[in-house]
Amino acid sequence: EAKSTGRNRVGRFSPALRARASERATAQQELARGIAADQFELHYQPQVDAATGQVVAFEALIRWNHPVRGQLGPRQFIGVAEETGMIIPLGARALALACTAAANWPDGIAVTVNVSSVQLVSTGFLATVVDVLRTTGLEPHLLQVEITETGVVDDRAVTDLHRLRELGVTVALDDFGTGYSSFATLQRLPIDVLKIDRVFIVDCADQPMAVVQSVVELAGTLGMKSLAEGVETAVQLRRVQAARCQLVQGFYISKPLDAANLEEYFAATKTESGSHIHPFVRFP
Ligand code: C2E
Ligand code: MG
Ligand code: MG
Ligand code: MG
């Protein structure tokens, strides 16, 4: 190993380390080529008002139509995109795709976009969001950014979030309860929606709701709405509704939808008044 030689110079790395570096360089090039060749697309999963069924937003979830490996999910490439820095252009691409799509959706339906911690702490983040809003014409209040607790250790990132919020963009804290969030973190951050991680929703099927209900109450006290992630069954849906969780998302309501399925979804949920109501049955 390079370290054991005491001379960390180029050329002294172990073959394993060199192989990893070259794998990373390859991945970086592939990601760059993928962006240039428009190989990324977003699928959209509805977020629904738990009391009324009103469709309020869609979460944008990225997919890579890889020319050799087929369609890849984010867990297969976000990590390496973060390691190589490619998450910056990739994240900007996702934002642009999401805002372009949402600008053409029925009135009042928002899009919520996952933002990696690496993006959030990068200096260009705020400018990128502002630029995408300007070029797509999407009303700022119809854009939400989803961040995780790891991204907000940085003071500048927190300042950026406040700036975005002044523009009307809203902020969701993703995967709440799985990281290292303290109550102090919650109070310090400008958060509109607390997304309660799926693990708590799964548990609530056997042990009625204590945790979810407490989180919903805490969020309410801090002026935030709560969203239950990963609702997969009718029982889970009923329980999170009983806990007064304001928003729900998950396979029971709908899988993430590609562009064609999204059009069908809009048609299927449209009411006479022009709003979109989910009938709380599985879709599609
Ligand atoms: P996430 O933001 O927590 O998104 C929710 C993930 O759970 C999605 O997986 C979604 O398809 C899945 N899911 C939704 N409902 C259910 C359910 O009822 N049961 C189960 N078991 N799973 C459900 P996906 O699309 O594979 O995305 C995984 C993660 O990748 C996301 O987790 C997010 O952290 C990240 N990601 C996705 N798109 C982007 C992106 O554009 N940029 C960045 N930086 N990260 C992204
Ligand atoms: Mg998310
Ligand atoms: Mg999540
Ligand atoms: Mg998650």
Short mmCIF file of C-alpha atoms and ligand atoms in Angstrom, two decimals:
data_model
loop_
_atom_site.label_atom_id
_atom_site.label_comp_id
_atom_site.label_asym_id
_atom_site.label_seq_id
_atom_site.Cartn_x
_atom_site.Cartn_y
_atom_site.Cartn_z
CA GLU A 1 0.00 0.00 0.00
CA ALA A 2 1.15 3.51 -0.80
CA LYS A 3 0.78 4.63 2.79
CA SER A 4 3.05 1.89 4.17
CA THR A 5 5.88 3.04 1.91
CA GLY A 6 5.67 6.48 3.46
CA ARG A 7 5.93 8.06 0.03
CA ASN A 8 2.49 9.00 -1.28
CA ARG A 9 3.72 10.02 -4.68
CA VAL A 10 2.13 9.23 -7.99
CA GLY A 11 3.47 5.91 -9.13
CA ARG A 12 3.70 4.52 -5.61
CA PHE A 13 0.03 3.57 -5.38
CA SER A 14 -0.91 -0.08 -5.11
CA PRO A 15 -2.39 -1.79 -8.18
CA ALA A 16 -5.76 -1.95 -6.38
CA LEU A 17 -5.76 1.77 -5.71
CA ARG A 18 -4.70 2.51 -9.27
CA ALA A 19 -7.47 0.25 -10.61
CA ARG A 20 -10.01 2.10 -8.49
CA ALA A 21 -8.82 5.46 -9.72
CA SER A 22 -9.09 4.32 -13.31
CA GLU A 23 -12.56 2.84 -12.72
CA ARG A 24 -13.59 6.17 -11.34
CA ALA A 25 -12.18 8.04 -14.32
CA THR A 26 -14.12 5.71 -16.62
CA ALA A 27 -17.31 6.23 -14.66
CA GLN A 28 -16.79 9.97 -14.78
CA GLN A 29 -16.40 9.91 -18.56
CA GLU A 30 -19.45 7.70 -18.94
CA LEU A 31 -21.55 10.02 -16.81
CA ALA A 32 -20.35 13.01 -18.83
CA ARG A 33 -21.17 11.21 -22.08
CA GLY A 34 -24.55 10.18 -20.67
CA ILE A 35 -25.42 13.78 -19.86
CA ALA A 36 -24.27 14.98 -23.29
CA ALA A 37 -26.26 12.20 -25.01
CA ASP A 38 -29.40 12.90 -22.96
CA GLN A 39 -29.49 9.42 -21.39
CA PHE A 40 -31.07 10.56 -18.11
CA GLU A 41 -34.79 10.79 -17.49
CA LEU A 42 -36.99 11.44 -14.51
CA HIS A 43 -39.85 9.38 -13.21
CA TYR A 44 -42.45 11.08 -11.06
CA GLN A 45 -44.12 9.73 -7.94
CA PRO A 46 -47.23 11.54 -6.66
CA GLN A 47 -47.46 13.10 -3.21
CA VAL A 48 -51.03 13.27 -2.09
CA ASP A 49 -52.92 15.12 0.64
CA ALA A 50 -53.76 12.39 3.14
CA ALA A 51 -57.09 13.94 4.08
CA THR A 52 -58.49 14.94 0.70
CA GLY A 53 -56.58 12.88 -1.86
CA GLN A 54 -55.55 16.04 -3.67
CA VAL A 55 -52.41 15.54 -5.74
CA VAL A 56 -50.08 18.30 -4.55
CA ALA A 57 -46.68 17.36 -5.96
CA PHE A 58 -44.54 14.76 -7.68
CA GLU A 59 -41.10 13.68 -6.55
CA ALA A 60 -38.64 13.52 -9.45
CA LEU A 61 -36.59 10.31 -9.36
CA ILE A 62 -33.72 9.97 -11.80
CA ARG A 63 -33.09 7.02 -14.13
CA TRP A 64 -30.18 6.38 -16.50
CA ASN A 65 -30.97 4.79 -19.84
CA HIS A 66 -27.55 3.28 -20.20
CA PRO A 67 -26.70 2.16 -23.74
CA VAL A 68 -25.21 -1.16 -22.55
CA ARG A 69 -26.50 -1.84 -19.03
CA GLY A 70 -30.14 -0.86 -19.62
CA GLN A 71 -32.12 1.39 -17.32
CA LEU A 72 -30.26 2.06 -14.07
CA GLY A 73 -31.73 3.35 -10.82
CA PRO A 74 -30.11 6.13 -8.81
CA ARG A 75 -28.63 3.76 -6.24
CA GLN A 76 -26.47 2.37 -9.06
CA PHE A 77 -24.84 5.69 -10.02
CA ILE A 78 -25.50 8.56 -7.60
CA GLY A 79 -22.68 7.40 -5.30
CA VAL A 80 -20.03 7.45 -8.01
CA ALA A 81 -21.46 10.70 -9.38
CA GLU A 82 -20.90 12.21 -5.95
CA GLU A 83 -17.37 10.81 -5.66
CA THR A 84 -16.35 12.13 -9.06
CA GLY A 85 -18.07 15.50 -8.79
CA MET A 86 -20.31 14.61 -11.74
CA ILE A 87 -23.31 15.06 -9.43
CA ILE A 88 -22.94 18.81 -10.04
CA PRO A 89 -23.76 18.74 -13.79
CA LEU A 90 -26.03 15.73 -13.31
CA GLY A 91 -27.97 17.44 -10.54
CA ALA A 92 -28.29 20.57 -12.67
CA ARG A 93 -29.62 18.41 -15.51
CA ALA A 94 -32.18 16.77 -13.19
CA LEU A 95 -33.31 20.19 -11.95
CA ALA A 96 -33.73 21.43 -15.51
CA LEU A 97 -35.69 18.35 -16.57
CA ALA A 98 -37.91 18.53 -13.49
CA CYS A 99 -38.69 22.24 -13.83
CA THR A 100 -39.29 21.95 -17.57
CA ALA A 101 -41.77 19.14 -16.93
CA ALA A 102 -43.53 20.85 -14.03
CA ALA A 103 -43.94 24.10 -15.98
CA ASN A 104 -46.30 22.12 -18.24
CA TRP A 105 -48.27 20.30 -15.54
CA PRO A 106 -51.79 21.18 -14.45
CA ASP A 107 -52.05 24.34 -12.32
CA GLY A 108 -50.67 24.30 -8.83
CA ILE A 109 -48.92 20.92 -8.90
CA ALA A 110 -45.35 21.15 -7.62
CA VAL A 111 -42.21 19.16 -8.35
CA THR A 112 -39.80 18.09 -5.66
CA VAL A 113 -36.19 17.40 -6.62
CA ASN A 114 -33.58 15.44 -4.66
CA VAL A 115 -30.45 17.45 -4.03
CA SER A 116 -27.28 15.65 -3.00
CA SER A 117 -25.26 17.04 -0.10
CA VAL A 118 -22.38 17.47 -2.52
CA GLN A 119 -24.55 19.74 -4.68
CA LEU A 120 -25.94 21.61 -1.74
CA VAL A 121 -22.52 22.58 -0.37
CA SER A 122 -21.13 23.50 -3.79
CA THR A 123 -20.81 27.23 -4.38
CA GLY A 124 -22.82 27.26 -7.62
CA PHE A 125 -25.94 25.64 -6.21
CA LEU A 126 -28.04 28.73 -5.55
CA ALA A 127 -27.19 30.26 -8.93
CA THR A 128 -28.07 27.00 -10.69
CA VAL A 129 -31.53 26.88 -9.13
CA VAL A 130 -32.18 30.55 -9.89
CA ASP A 131 -31.03 30.04 -13.48
CA VAL A 132 -33.22 26.96 -14.01
CA LEU A 133 -36.27 28.79 -12.64
CA ARG A 134 -35.61 31.68 -14.99
CA THR A 135 -35.08 29.57 -18.11
CA THR A 136 -38.02 27.23 -17.49
CA GLY A 137 -40.41 29.89 -16.21
CA LEU A 138 -41.59 27.61 -13.40
CA GLU A 139 -43.12 29.56 -10.53
CA PRO A 140 -40.68 29.24 -7.62
CA HIS A 141 -43.37 28.08 -5.20
CA LEU A 142 -43.90 25.03 -7.44
CA LEU A 143 -40.32 23.87 -6.85
CA GLN A 144 -39.27 22.02 -3.73
CA VAL A 145 -35.76 20.82 -2.99
CA GLU A 146 -35.30 17.64 -0.97
CA ILE A 147 -32.23 17.66 1.17
CA THR A 148 -30.83 15.25 3.72
CA GLU A 149 -29.36 15.97 7.10
CA THR A 150 -25.77 15.36 5.99
CA GLY A 151 -25.91 18.31 3.59
CA VAL A 152 -26.69 20.96 6.12
CA VAL A 153 -23.68 20.85 8.40
CA ASP A 154 -22.35 23.65 6.23
CA ASP A 155 -23.35 27.22 7.17
CA ARG A 156 -23.22 28.49 3.60
CA ALA A 157 -25.61 25.76 2.50
CA VAL A 158 -28.03 26.86 5.21
CA THR A 159 -27.78 30.46 3.98
CA ASP A 160 -28.54 29.27 0.43
CA LEU A 161 -31.62 27.44 1.67
CA HIS A 162 -32.85 30.63 3.34
CA ARG A 163 -32.28 32.54 0.08
CA LEU A 164 -34.20 29.94 -1.92
CA ARG A 165 -37.02 30.12 0.56
CA GLU A 166 -37.17 33.90 0.17
CA LEU A 167 -37.69 33.28 -3.57
CA GLY A 168 -40.62 31.00 -2.78
CA VAL A 169 -38.90 27.64 -3.27
CA THR A 170 -39.81 25.19 -0.50
CA VAL A 171 -37.55 22.74 1.31
CA ALA A 172 -38.17 19.15 2.37
CA LEU A 173 -35.99 17.14 4.72
CA ASP A 174 -35.75 13.63 3.23
CA ASP A 175 -35.42 10.32 5.07
CA PHE A 176 -36.10 11.93 8.44
CA GLY A 177 -35.23 9.76 11.39
CA THR A 178 -32.46 7.71 9.79
CA GLY A 179 -29.62 10.23 10.06
CA TYR A 180 -28.19 12.25 12.87
CA SER A 181 -30.78 14.98 13.11
CA SER A 182 -31.23 16.55 16.48
CA PHE A 183 -34.05 18.82 17.52
CA ALA A 184 -31.55 21.66 17.29
CA THR A 185 -30.95 20.82 13.61
CA LEU A 186 -34.65 20.93 12.92
CA GLN A 187 -35.03 24.30 14.57
CA ARG A 188 -32.04 25.75 12.77
CA LEU A 189 -33.12 24.73 9.27
CA PRO A 190 -35.71 26.33 7.04
CA ILE A 191 -37.86 23.26 6.40
CA ASP A 192 -41.39 23.14 5.03
CA VAL A 193 -41.93 19.41 4.83
CA LEU A 194 -40.55 16.63 6.99
CA LYS A 195 -40.41 13.35 5.08
CA ILE A 196 -40.73 10.55 7.60
CA ASP A 197 -38.58 7.67 6.45
CA ARG A 198 -40.16 4.49 5.20
CA VAL A 199 -38.78 2.41 8.09
CA PHE A 200 -41.16 4.14 10.51
CA ILE A 201 -44.10 3.60 8.18
CA VAL A 202 -43.33 -0.10 7.82
CA ASP A 203 -43.18 -0.46 11.62
CA CYS A 204 -46.43 1.33 12.14
CA ALA A 205 -48.28 -1.63 10.68
CA ASP A 206 -47.64 -3.70 13.83
CA GLN A 207 -47.18 -1.18 16.58
CA PRO A 208 -49.74 1.52 16.20
CA MET A 209 -48.15 4.76 15.32
CA ALA A 210 -46.46 6.05 18.42
CA VAL A 211 -43.36 7.28 16.58
CA VAL A 212 -45.12 8.65 13.52
CA GLN A 213 -47.66 10.47 15.62
CA SER A 214 -44.96 12.07 17.78
CA VAL A 215 -43.01 13.20 14.72
CA VAL A 216 -46.13 14.68 13.13
CA GLU A 217 -46.83 16.62 16.32
CA LEU A 218 -43.24 17.82 16.63
CA ALA A 219 -43.23 18.93 12.98
CA GLY A 220 -46.49 20.78 13.50
CA THR A 221 -45.06 22.58 16.49
CA LEU A 222 -42.14 23.72 14.32
CA GLY A 223 -44.49 24.84 11.55
CA MET A 224 -43.71 21.98 9.18
CA LYS A 225 -45.94 19.53 7.37
CA SER A 226 -45.22 15.82 7.58
CA LEU A 227 -45.10 13.36 4.71
CA ALA A 228 -45.14 9.59 5.16
CA GLU A 229 -42.72 7.95 2.72
CA GLY A 230 -43.07 4.43 1.36
CA VAL A 231 -46.74 3.79 2.10
CA GLU A 232 -47.24 0.30 0.66
CA THR A 233 -50.51 -0.97 2.12
CA ALA A 234 -54.03 0.15 2.91
CA VAL A 235 -53.34 -0.46 6.61
CA GLN A 236 -50.29 1.79 6.57
CA LEU A 237 -52.25 4.48 4.76
CA ARG A 238 -55.06 4.36 7.32
CA ARG A 239 -52.63 4.53 10.19
CA VAL A 240 -50.71 7.53 8.89
CA GLN A 241 -54.02 9.24 8.18
CA ALA A 242 -55.07 8.54 11.76
CA ALA A 243 -51.78 10.08 12.95
CA ARG A 244 -52.80 13.27 11.08
CA CYS A 245 -49.83 13.09 8.74
CA GLN A 246 -50.68 15.66 6.07
CA LEU A 247 -49.07 14.06 3.01
CA VAL A 248 -48.51 10.53 1.75
CA GLN A 249 -46.32 8.93 -0.91
CA GLY A 250 -45.61 5.32 -1.74
CA PHE A 251 -46.27 2.29 -3.92
CA TYR A 252 -49.77 1.87 -2.48
CA ILE A 253 -50.72 5.21 -3.96
CA SER A 254 -48.59 4.96 -7.08
CA LYS A 255 -45.22 3.77 -8.32
CA PRO A 256 -42.97 6.42 -9.87
CA LEU A 257 -44.39 7.12 -13.35
CA ASP A 258 -42.61 7.67 -16.63
CA ALA A 259 -43.77 10.46 -18.94
CA ALA A 260 -46.44 8.36 -20.68
CA ASN A 261 -47.86 6.99 -17.43
CA LEU A 262 -47.84 10.47 -15.92
CA GLU A 263 -50.14 11.70 -18.70
CA GLU A 264 -52.50 8.80 -17.96
CA TYR A 265 -52.34 9.59 -14.27
CA PHE A 266 -53.31 13.20 -14.87
CA ALA A 267 -56.24 12.06 -17.01
CA ALA A 268 -57.35 9.45 -14.46
CA THR A 269 -57.27 11.79 -11.45
CA LYS A 270 -58.77 14.89 -13.06
CA THR A 271 -62.02 16.11 -11.52
CA GLU A 272 -64.73 18.32 -12.99
CA SER A 273 -63.34 21.34 -11.17
CA GLY A 274 -59.97 20.76 -12.84
CA SER A 275 -58.14 19.70 -9.71
CA HIS A 276 -56.52 16.28 -9.41
CA ILE A 277 -57.77 13.93 -6.71
CA HIS A 278 -56.28 10.54 -6.01
CA PRO A 279 -59.04 8.07 -5.18
CA PHE A 280 -56.75 6.16 -2.81
CA VAL A 281 -56.57 3.08 -4.91
CA ARG A 282 -53.42 1.68 -6.38
CA PHE A 283 -52.32 3.36 -9.60
CA PRO A 284 -51.68 2.20 -12.26
P1 C2E B 1 -35.61 8.99 -1.87
O1 C2E B 1 -35.47 10.41 -2.23
O2 C2E B 1 -35.87 8.67 -0.45
O3 C2E B 1 -36.75 8.43 -2.82
C1 C2E B 1 -37.63 7.39 -2.48
C2 C2E B 1 -37.19 6.08 -3.06
O4 C2E B 1 -38.06 5.05 -2.56
C3 C2E B 1 -37.31 5.99 -4.58
O5 C2E B 1 -36.35 5.05 -5.02
C4 C2E B 1 -38.71 5.42 -4.76
O6 C2E B 1 -38.91 4.77 -5.98
C5 C2E B 1 -38.77 4.45 -3.62
N1 C2E B 1 -40.14 4.23 -3.15
C6 C2E B 1 -41.22 5.02 -3.29
N2 C2E B 1 -42.31 4.48 -2.72
C7 C2E B 1 -41.91 3.31 -2.18
C8 C2E B 1 -42.60 2.28 -1.44
O7 C2E B 1 -43.79 2.33 -1.17
N3 C2E B 1 -41.83 1.22 -1.05
C9 C2E B 1 -40.50 1.13 -1.35
N4 C2E B 1 -39.87 0.05 -0.95
N5 C2E B 1 -39.83 2.08 -2.03
C10 C2E B 1 -40.53 3.16 -2.44
P2 C2E B 1 -35.35 5.39 -6.22
O8 C2E B 1 -36.08 6.07 -7.35
O9 C2E B 1 -34.59 4.15 -6.53
O10 C2E B 1 -34.38 6.47 -5.60
C11 C2E B 1 -33.50 6.13 -4.58
C12 C2E B 1 -32.80 7.32 -4.00
O11 C2E B 1 -31.93 7.91 -4.99
C13 C2E B 1 -33.74 8.46 -3.59
O12 C2E B 1 -34.30 8.18 -2.32
C14 C2E B 1 -32.81 9.63 -3.60
O13 C2E B 1 -32.07 9.68 -2.41
C15 C2E B 1 -31.86 9.28 -4.74
N6 C2E B 1 -32.24 10.03 -5.95
C16 C2E B 1 -33.23 9.80 -6.84
N7 C2E B 1 -33.25 10.74 -7.81
C17 C2E B 1 -32.25 11.59 -7.53
C18 C2E B 1 -31.74 12.79 -8.17
O14 C2E B 1 -32.25 13.30 -9.18
N8 C2E B 1 -30.68 13.41 -7.58
C19 C2E B 1 -30.11 12.91 -6.44
N9 C2E B 1 -29.06 13.57 -5.91
N10 C2E B 1 -30.55 11.80 -5.82
C20 C2E B 1 -31.61 11.15 -6.36
MG MG B 2 -36.39 12.08 -1.93
MG MG B 3 -36.81 9.55 1.06
MG MG B 4 -34.77 7.23 1.02
#
